[in-house]
Amino acid sequence: MMDDILKQVQDGTISVSKAKEMLATYENLGFAKVDHHRKKRQGFPEIIYGEGKTTDQIISIIQALKAKGNDILVTRISEDKAELVLQQFPEFSYRETAQILFWKYDQLDKKKSTSYIAIVCAGTSDMRVAEEAAVTAEALGCEVRRFYDVGVAGIHRLLDNIEEIQNATVSVVIAGMEGALPSVVGGLVPHPVIAVPTSVGYGANFHGLSALLTMLNSCASGISVVNIDNGFGGAYNAALIHRLAQKGND
Amino acid sequence: MMDDILKQVQDGTISVSKAKEMLATYENLGFAKVDHHRKKRQGFPEIIYGEGKTTDQIISIIQALKAKGNDILVTRISEDKAELVLQQFPEFSYRETAQILFWKYDQLDKKKSTSYIAIVCAGTSDMRVAEEAAVTAEALGCEVRRFYDVGVAGIHRLLDNIEEIQNATVSVVIAGMEGALPSVVGGLVPHPVIAVPTSVGYGANFHGLSALLTMLNSCASGISVVNIDNGFGGAYNAALIHRLAQKGND
Amino acid sequence: MMDDILKQVQDGTISVSKAKEMLATYENLGFAKVDHHRKKRQGFPEIIYGEGKTTDQIISIIQALKAKGNDILVTRISEDKAELVLQQFPEFSYRETAQILFWKYDQLDKKKSTSYIAIVCAGTSDMRVAEEAAVTAEALGCEVRRFYDVGVAGIHRLLDNIEEIQNATVSVVIAGMEGALPSVVGGLVPHPVIAVPTSVGYGANFHGLSALLTMLNSCASGISVVNIDNGFGGAYNAALIHRLAQKGND
Amino acid sequence: MMDDILKQVQDGTISVSKAKEMLATYENLGFAKVDHHRKKRQGFPEIIYGEGKTTDQIISIIQALKAKGNDILVTRISEDKAELVLQQFPEFSYRETAQILFWKYDQLDKKKSTSYIAIVCAGTSDMRVAEEAAVTAEALGCEVRRFYDVGVAGIHRLLDNIEEIQNATVSVVIAGMEGALPSVVGGLVPHPVIAVPTSVGYGANFHGLSALLTMLNSCASGISVVNIDNGFGGAYNAALIHRLAQKGND
Amino acid sequence: MMDDILKQVQDGTISVSKAKEMLATYENLGFAKVDHHRKKRQGFPEIIYGEGKTTDQIISIIQALKAKGNDILVTRISEDKAELVLQQFPEFSYRETAQILFWKYDQLDKKKSTSYIAIVCAGTSDMRVAEEAAVTAEALGCEVRRFYDVGVAGIHRLLDNIEEIQNATVSVVIAGMEGALPSVVGGLVPHPVIAVPTSVGYGANFHGLSALLTMLNSCASGISVVNIDNGFGGAYNAALIHRLAQKGND
Amino acid sequence: MMDDILKQVQDGTISVSKAKEMLATYENLGFAKVDHHRKKRQGFPEIIYGEGKTTDQIISIIQALKAKGNDILVTRISEDKAELVLQQFPEFSYRETAQILFWKYDQLDKKKSTSYIAIVCAGTSDMRVAEEAAVTAEALGCEVRRFYDVGVAGIHRLLDNIEEIQNATVSVVIAGMEGALPSVVGGLVPHPVIAVPTSVGYGANFHGLSALLTMLNSCASGISVVNIDNGFGGAYNAALIHRLAQKGND
Amino acid sequence: MMDDILKQVQDGTISVSKAKEMLATYENLGFAKVDHHRKKRQGFPEIIYGEGKTTDQIISIIQALKAKGNDILVTRISEDKAELVLQQFPEFSYRETAQILFWKYDQLDKKKSTSYIAIVCAGTSDMRVAEEAAVTAEALGCEVRRFYDVGVAGIHRLLDNIEEIQNATVSVVIAGMEGALPSVVGGLVPHPVIAVPTSVGYGANFHGLSALLTMLNSCASGISVVNIDNGFGGAYNAALIHRLAQKGND
Amino acid sequence: MMDDILKQVQDGTISVSKAKEMLATYENLGFAKVDHHRKKRQGFPEIIYGEGKTTDQIISIIQALKAKGNDILVTRISEDKAELVLQQFPEFSYRETAQILFWKYDQLDKKKSTSYIAIVCAGTSDMRVAEEAAVTAEALGCEVRRFYDVGVAGIHRLLDNIEEIQNATVSVVIAGMEGALPSVVGGLVPHPVIAVPTSVGYGANFHGLSALLTMLNSCASGISVVNIDNGFGGAYNAALIHRLAQKGND
């Protein structure tokens, strides 16, 4: 890109100040620098991480992004804050378990794809993280199938669903406690597995450390790991892979 | 026991000094106090932990135990040390992979039992610990069946052997890396599972910490855990349970 | 089992769809897959872990289990939630210190057994975990004897009760702070000891880590360990062992 | 698959014993159960992890895999062991820095692809891990481009190569010390980034823990992480993704 | 200093009791010993750390310091406490985000300096710590320029401001999550960088440990680190350096 | 003691049941076994640790101890609980900062001793722990002198008081944050130093771990350490030493 | 002391340079500053920590100390180094297990005292640390009694010796693995207990961390702790206490 | 800089390819990208970290740097490697304790400056790190004064030298074991203190973690910290500060 800009400057097609503006790919709100260039650079627009931001800050960033025609995805936003945002943007959707607020992405949902991402979840208590992953993937335009409460303590529940999981493009596997599920899934599927440890557990679980270490040390190949409780990150990775896989199928 | 002794003292059956001698249940070798009372108190004689002891110390303890008619079991004894001990006690047996030296116990092997302990092991590299467990259980007089290299990355290898594992009295399940195998076995068998984490792995394995935490946090019920690489401890627990179970069957 | 099913399919005794149904051993409630096969596979029915589940979820699972004739055991259920469940199932019993709700199991209590499980507890503050263990074992049909506040700082309190503890089938030993009690008990009894570390303590206790490490490193043989504060797990293991031991005595 | 087998058994197309054999997807060498079904199930044949295996064990597994027509990939195999294996299989190739021995895979290399995996490496000392990744990816049939010594302390070295990295299908980013490189790359590329922490560093690096935590906490989206020094794992994940992406382009 | 005092005692210029008084450089309030000698010894007067002190204790220390003509700086003081102090000292200023209360220092602000400290901050959530640093530096009489939300996930936001950062005397670089920003800044500027990790993040962030380790292991030279969330400490160090640098320029 | 009892039994001086009663040195309250033998065995009566006990439990234990003529010391008891206890035992004293309730001990205070224990405390925020130590030592009958806010950041405050500290029998040195004070004191005094780390600090302090490690690694000889925030333990050790030292002086 | 010097300077009794010399209490060897004032300040002369010092450095420090009439104690000195030192100082004694070299102290041994320090040691493998403690205490002029291999797994071995331990002035209790011995001893003796954790153990022992935490969290009062394997430190503390206790008895 | 280049391109002063070359600020050796721009960007040329590099790699980088007229500084280079490099560059100097090889820098030494950096070191065993710091600072052209073996256990050794330390521009304070020295120095000097923890110690030192935490938690202001054993980093920071301070004085 720099090459092009340098050439255009030399050609006189653009001025030096224009060249600088073209590199000014973000908008400075003072407390934040909104990245308008993200979609061009990375394929998905900037996503708002709601935790630790005030409702006013969230609304300001939404306005800046909407003004440039971006889709909106806000994660880790509590019901209270979401309601205040919805008063201003009633066209948005909020999913409570997932703690996600989004807009316009869901229209991509319409085009039914035969390929899908498998969201595989070990226990009922991990559902909060699993839904963050599932809704994120849906908001990013992916078809999703959910396989919940299939933890390794009752391996037949997993095996009963394994063929449908095997046919996914990519799996996001969520587990707390000892976090053994990705190892078992990873040994049975032919596609990449994104493992998401959760902080569900107690005692020697150490707030998810146990599940995290399990997943990093998995004896199955084809597994990579994101941060504890990072359902969003798991789904974002899966969506990037899913998009690569779909290019060929479409 | 104290009751009896007090009564005998009162009756004049025994003298005060005799009473004290009866409580002197060990032999003082200076560097060690050999516990001759162990078999009466716990059912198995004192076992010698070879690591950190000189060959001379090991031989002295063996002599003290043999003199009182005890069976002998020495764990964590290197081939070098074992050879020196064998020169003095050529009737002993040494198992190299297990690093165990023992005597007289193996005669119990003769009486074939229909019940058995399952030694289940995840990977080839964990075999050293698995053999420590297997040989310990055999030396303590138990029938043992080995199920090796059945880790969760290829779950079909485990499922293919699961019925024979289910029929055991108790399982000792050994695994390194992420240590997920006990969770899967624990969900499939009707008996107690003793989980033994191994230090096999690298990086975020932290010398067995990963497998240890996995096993402590297992979502399957009926699993208890011993120290990293403690094949002996796993088998000793299993032998105690096996002995309880056999009392009824015999 | 697979062998049998395959043969019956070949014989035409059962159809393919019937064969698949026979493998469908659980009931899908959406948020949970209730395991109706657990009792056949493991000897005790599925037990409900109350923490992190809503009252509605707990009630739904209870209904599914009761419908198939299962006994009910709910652990880690707060008094608030328990009261709501009791409104619907007034025949259930709730034990507050143990935070356990159960039904029908207690009838097994009737048949008085001469053998028993010893629940040994170091300090007054560990009683919450000890009661979770004691009530679980009772709910699973075992005779239980309680030995509380016998920690190692006043070793005479333990020694005074040691003979009754020695005569148990299996001991569950609960301790917080430095967690030394299982080592001392383990050196004095002839049966398996299940050690349960608690999170009682402060400072360098690190929420039970100190007691956990102590128990894993015990110099006494015959000790295995469950997760911090896992009174349920300790008792479940003990009940499995107790059941094995009783088969012979009955 | 089970459906098909059940149907074939019912049809009488195959016998019960044949059905069981079809499920016997591995070969039992005693110390190992070689997984012949891996390629069908996962797309790549079983790969041999050389560390902790004797040369004889490695040769036995190679023979078992070759006999079934599998390609061979042995990782973490020292030069000494590799030379002994090469005496028996002189047609194999050994790459010393990567510590990898392989056969037949390289023929896939021939077909030049326009798409490629970027192997991005922070420092000279991380090259050992980077080469494990690069050679693994090549052995798995992928086109690879190497970008070495482009760590964040001299960010211009990375920016100078960023366009070629952006055009890859997927990046494997390797870094030790503080491990910041994946965050920077992740913010600049439109494809998935597999981050590999290395144990390069000292002091508060804690053998790679620092880099590992950095990567797990990355503020850039689209990054997932494998174990410390796990160049193989990084490349295996990348190859799975690359294969998905290529299906469309071919 | 002792030399001087000894000489003056010998000369008879001062008495022994006077000599002792001259060493009595603090005032004993009972709960605290206020250090009146700090400014002479270290260049800045004693600063009051508000956390864990009662409002009454803070007011007593302020009175003692003011009585000796010291400027006042109170850090980590909540809005509630600050309001009570302001009732007594209405001439003081309070900055809410920074949680800092100060007096008289700001007059030094008047003299506009051409040299300045750069406060560089990775994310919006780190602003609390960044403001503690910025206001501290201002209260200590330094010119400050703020560069906020320039984290490495969007490196162009940093590069766009890099020249102004390079021209600072010293940078205080604040970052949470993976904490990679100081490494990138450190590789681009010719002056010392004080790195301040924050506790912003979740999961494997471990309350700032991840960012702390990253900064300690930085591959860039010229970076030193203060405690997690210690914006004050970062600014204090920067002010010491800034003062050294200014001596020459003034 | 056993010798004597055995002899008396033999002599017929006491009966067997009497001998057993003499060993029954505690009183079983169900939730607790009160140790009446402690004063004989250890020199100080049993002390009640208030945390985690209900007010009713505390009152029951007090009643049991008082009935046998023991002095009373309750530590870690909140103001709320203490008030309820004081309603029943109005003769008791409560010290709020120290969170200690005691009775009868203070009469020992009367006898003024020329020897004393030095309680040396680094910062104002550590006073809570320092007072727990000071009041405990006083309640155990020792003369105490307090040296507060003498942390190493202003070493002259310590040096100014060092001679009075040097003349103590034993020092209890309390410090949070980096915990360096005991090392400096330990290098200056001729008597034992009991170091008490506190949890005062933030970030990389890790709730007192930093101060704890500092004290354990002290390069000064003559320092031993108790648990984080364990002011009671520090004082109890000091009182034992003080008592030994006083035997000679009295 | 400063008072006196100031007065003497004022009186003209001493000159300023003399006053400064009187404060110069150490000798600068370049690589070390030998502390000749230690005995006056602390009661025992400076002790040489041999680890990490060359033989030449050790000899230089010995010469400096001997020249001022100090006794000599060198700890952690290997047999090789000790032999070289003994060639120069043949009058010195070396104790191999303790790795201690000393001189002149042992003459204090002559005067037989009726009071003694108890060195209590859990296992045979901990003897190296126990001997470091025992020889240190002897070198510092204390009477010592050794109680070895009395760990809690065979509690009767401890109870059999408990009366002789109870009669000591102070106990140094050494234990590795789970380190429970000090808690038990601490509950039975009326004097201070110095607990020394050792690094003996494996797996979850984490090089002595387990024993260290156990001792810090002991539920018995009267226990303080020194660093892992610090037999010297344990004995030094004990000697300080013993000296205090003896003052009265002599 | 970019501005200038853009303008020159627009002016036609330089061509596009020239503009790109100007940004190509490093030389690609394959295994390394040598940064020739470092001196312009950061004030000191690129420094070679010798650990983990082969002698050939070090020589290649030296040749590349010398060819561009850079001074040379190689850290962490063993005597063996250094000798091989010296055969090719006999004009270089090697300092063994510091493990540093350098060239041409020392000429800056000539110009005697009245200002200096204080290298303050706690113990004899920390000298290796102290010398790495001292020689680095000298090689970077700074005047250095060494203050060794002045640890806090004998605080008078520090106080005796404190005035000379106070007069330095900046102090680098090196300490192992408990690492308390920087806190004491930091409370006594008016300039920035760079604290360097060392890995000297044992047991609960955890390879320098103890000293590191101590320094990060220092209650003294004006202290910042570098990695464990990073004498080079400490000195590099000090040299940056020293250079800033000197600008004014020259």
PDB file of C-alpha atoms in Angstrom, chain A residues 151-156 159 177-180 183-184 186-188 201-206 209-210 213-221, chain B residues 151-156 159 177-180 183-184 186-188 201-206 209-210 213-221:
ATOM      1  CA  GLY A 151     -18.354 -33.869  28.583  1.00  0.00           C
ATOM      2  CA  VAL A 152     -15.987 -36.824  28.869  1.00  0.00           C
ATOM      3  CA  ALA A 153     -17.477 -38.242  32.084  1.00  0.00           C
ATOM      4  CA  GLY A 154     -20.248 -39.681  29.871  1.00  0.00           C
ATOM      5  CA  ILE A 155     -18.337 -40.275  26.652  1.00  0.00           C
ATOM      6  CA  HIS A 156     -21.357 -41.948  24.939  1.00  0.00           C
ATOM      7  CA  LEU A 159     -19.867 -40.367  20.516  1.00  0.00           C
ATOM      8  CA  MET A 177     -13.092 -28.344  35.353  1.00  0.00           C
ATOM      9  CA  GLU A 178     -10.368 -30.658  33.947  1.00  0.00           C
ATOM     10  CA  GLY A 179     -10.940 -29.512  30.339  1.00  0.00           C
ATOM     11  CA  ALA A 180     -10.390 -32.927  28.759  1.00  0.00           C
ATOM     12  CA  SER A 183      -8.353 -33.846  23.512  1.00  0.00           C
ATOM     13  CA  VAL A 184     -11.061 -36.407  22.854  1.00  0.00           C
ATOM     14  CA  GLY A 186      -9.321 -33.548  18.589  1.00  0.00           C
ATOM     15  CA  GLY A 187      -8.609 -37.256  18.210  1.00  0.00           C
ATOM     16  CA  LEU A 188     -11.856 -37.859  16.333  1.00  0.00           C
ATOM     17  CA  GLY A 201     -14.700 -25.406  38.778  1.00  0.00           C
ATOM     18  CA  TYR A 202     -13.334 -24.925  42.267  1.00  0.00           C
ATOM     19  CA  GLY A 203     -10.323 -25.681  44.450  1.00  0.00           C
ATOM     20  CA  ALA A 204      -7.365 -26.949  42.431  1.00  0.00           C
ATOM     21  CA  ASN A 205      -9.081 -25.637  39.304  1.00  0.00           C
ATOM     22  CA  PHE A 206      -7.511 -22.261  40.112  1.00  0.00           C
ATOM     23  CA  LEU A 209      -5.820 -22.747  35.040  1.00  0.00           C
ATOM     24  CA  SER A 210      -6.385 -26.493  35.185  1.00  0.00           C
ATOM     25  CA  LEU A 213      -3.017 -26.368  30.985  1.00  0.00           C
ATOM     26  CA  THR A 214      -4.888 -29.499  29.929  1.00  0.00           C
ATOM     27  CA  MET A 215      -5.686 -27.990  26.554  1.00  0.00           C
ATOM     28  CA  LEU A 216      -2.161 -26.654  25.973  1.00  0.00           C
ATOM     29  CA  ASN A 217      -0.724 -30.101  26.731  1.00  0.00           C
ATOM     30  CA  SER A 218      -3.198 -32.054  24.657  1.00  0.00           C
ATOM     31  CA  CYS A 219      -1.764 -35.231  23.179  1.00  0.00           C
ATOM     32  CA  ALA A 220      -4.110 -34.826  20.196  1.00  0.00           C
ATOM     33  CA  SER A 221      -2.815 -32.816  17.231  1.00  0.00           C
TER      34      SER A 221
ATOM     35  CA  GLY B 151      -4.655 -42.481  25.598  1.00  0.00           C
ATOM     36  CA  VAL B 152      -7.646 -40.294  24.736  1.00  0.00           C
ATOM     37  CA  ALA B 153      -6.246 -38.995  21.433  1.00  0.00           C
ATOM     38  CA  GLY B 154      -7.301 -42.347  19.939  1.00  0.00           C
ATOM     39  CA  ILE B 155     -10.311 -43.144  22.073  1.00  0.00           C
ATOM     40  CA  HIS B 156     -11.171 -46.298  20.069  1.00  0.00           C
ATOM     41  CA  LEU B 159     -13.133 -48.473  24.027  1.00  0.00           C
ATOM     42  CA  MET B 177       0.757 -34.641  29.156  1.00  0.00           C
ATOM     43  CA  GLU B 178      -2.827 -33.432  29.715  1.00  0.00           C
ATOM     44  CA  GLY B 179      -3.745 -36.460  31.875  1.00  0.00           C
ATOM     45  CA  ALA B 180      -7.314 -36.797  30.572  1.00  0.00           C
ATOM     46  CA  SER B 183     -11.752 -38.836  33.486  1.00  0.00           C
ATOM     47  CA  VAL B 184     -12.783 -40.976  30.537  1.00  0.00           C
ATOM     48  CA  GLY B 186     -13.837 -42.955  35.475  1.00  0.00           C
ATOM     49  CA  GLY B 187     -16.995 -42.316  33.474  1.00  0.00           C
ATOM     50  CA  LEU B 188     -17.080 -45.884  32.134  1.00  0.00           C
ATOM     51  CA  GLY B 201       5.437 -33.751  28.716  1.00  0.00           C
ATOM     52  CA  TYR B 202       7.139 -30.409  28.137  1.00  0.00           C
ATOM     53  CA  GLY B 203       6.511 -26.675  28.270  1.00  0.00           C
ATOM     54  CA  ALA B 204       3.225 -25.817  29.972  1.00  0.00           C
ATOM     55  CA  ASN B 205       3.169 -29.327  31.393  1.00  0.00           C
ATOM     56  CA  PHE B 206       5.363 -27.999  34.214  1.00  0.00           C
ATOM     57  CA  LEU B 209       1.491 -30.236  37.189  1.00  0.00           C
ATOM     58  CA  SER B 210      -0.868 -30.146  34.212  1.00  0.00           C
ATOM     59  CA  LEU B 213      -4.546 -30.640  38.120  1.00  0.00           C
ATOM     60  CA  THR B 214      -6.570 -32.396  35.421  1.00  0.00           C
ATOM     61  CA  MET B 215      -7.028 -35.441  37.605  1.00  0.00           C
ATOM     62  CA  LEU B 216      -7.893 -33.458  40.745  1.00  0.00           C
ATOM     63  CA  ASN B 217     -10.546 -31.539  38.786  1.00  0.00           C
ATOM     64  CA  SER B 218     -12.035 -34.545  37.053  1.00  0.00           C
ATOM     65  CA  CYS B 219     -15.736 -34.200  36.318  1.00  0.00           C
ATOM     66  CA  ALA B 220     -16.082 -37.985  36.704  1.00  0.00           C
ATOM     67  CA  SER B 221     -16.852 -39.298  40.205  1.00  0.00           C
TER      68      SER B 221
END
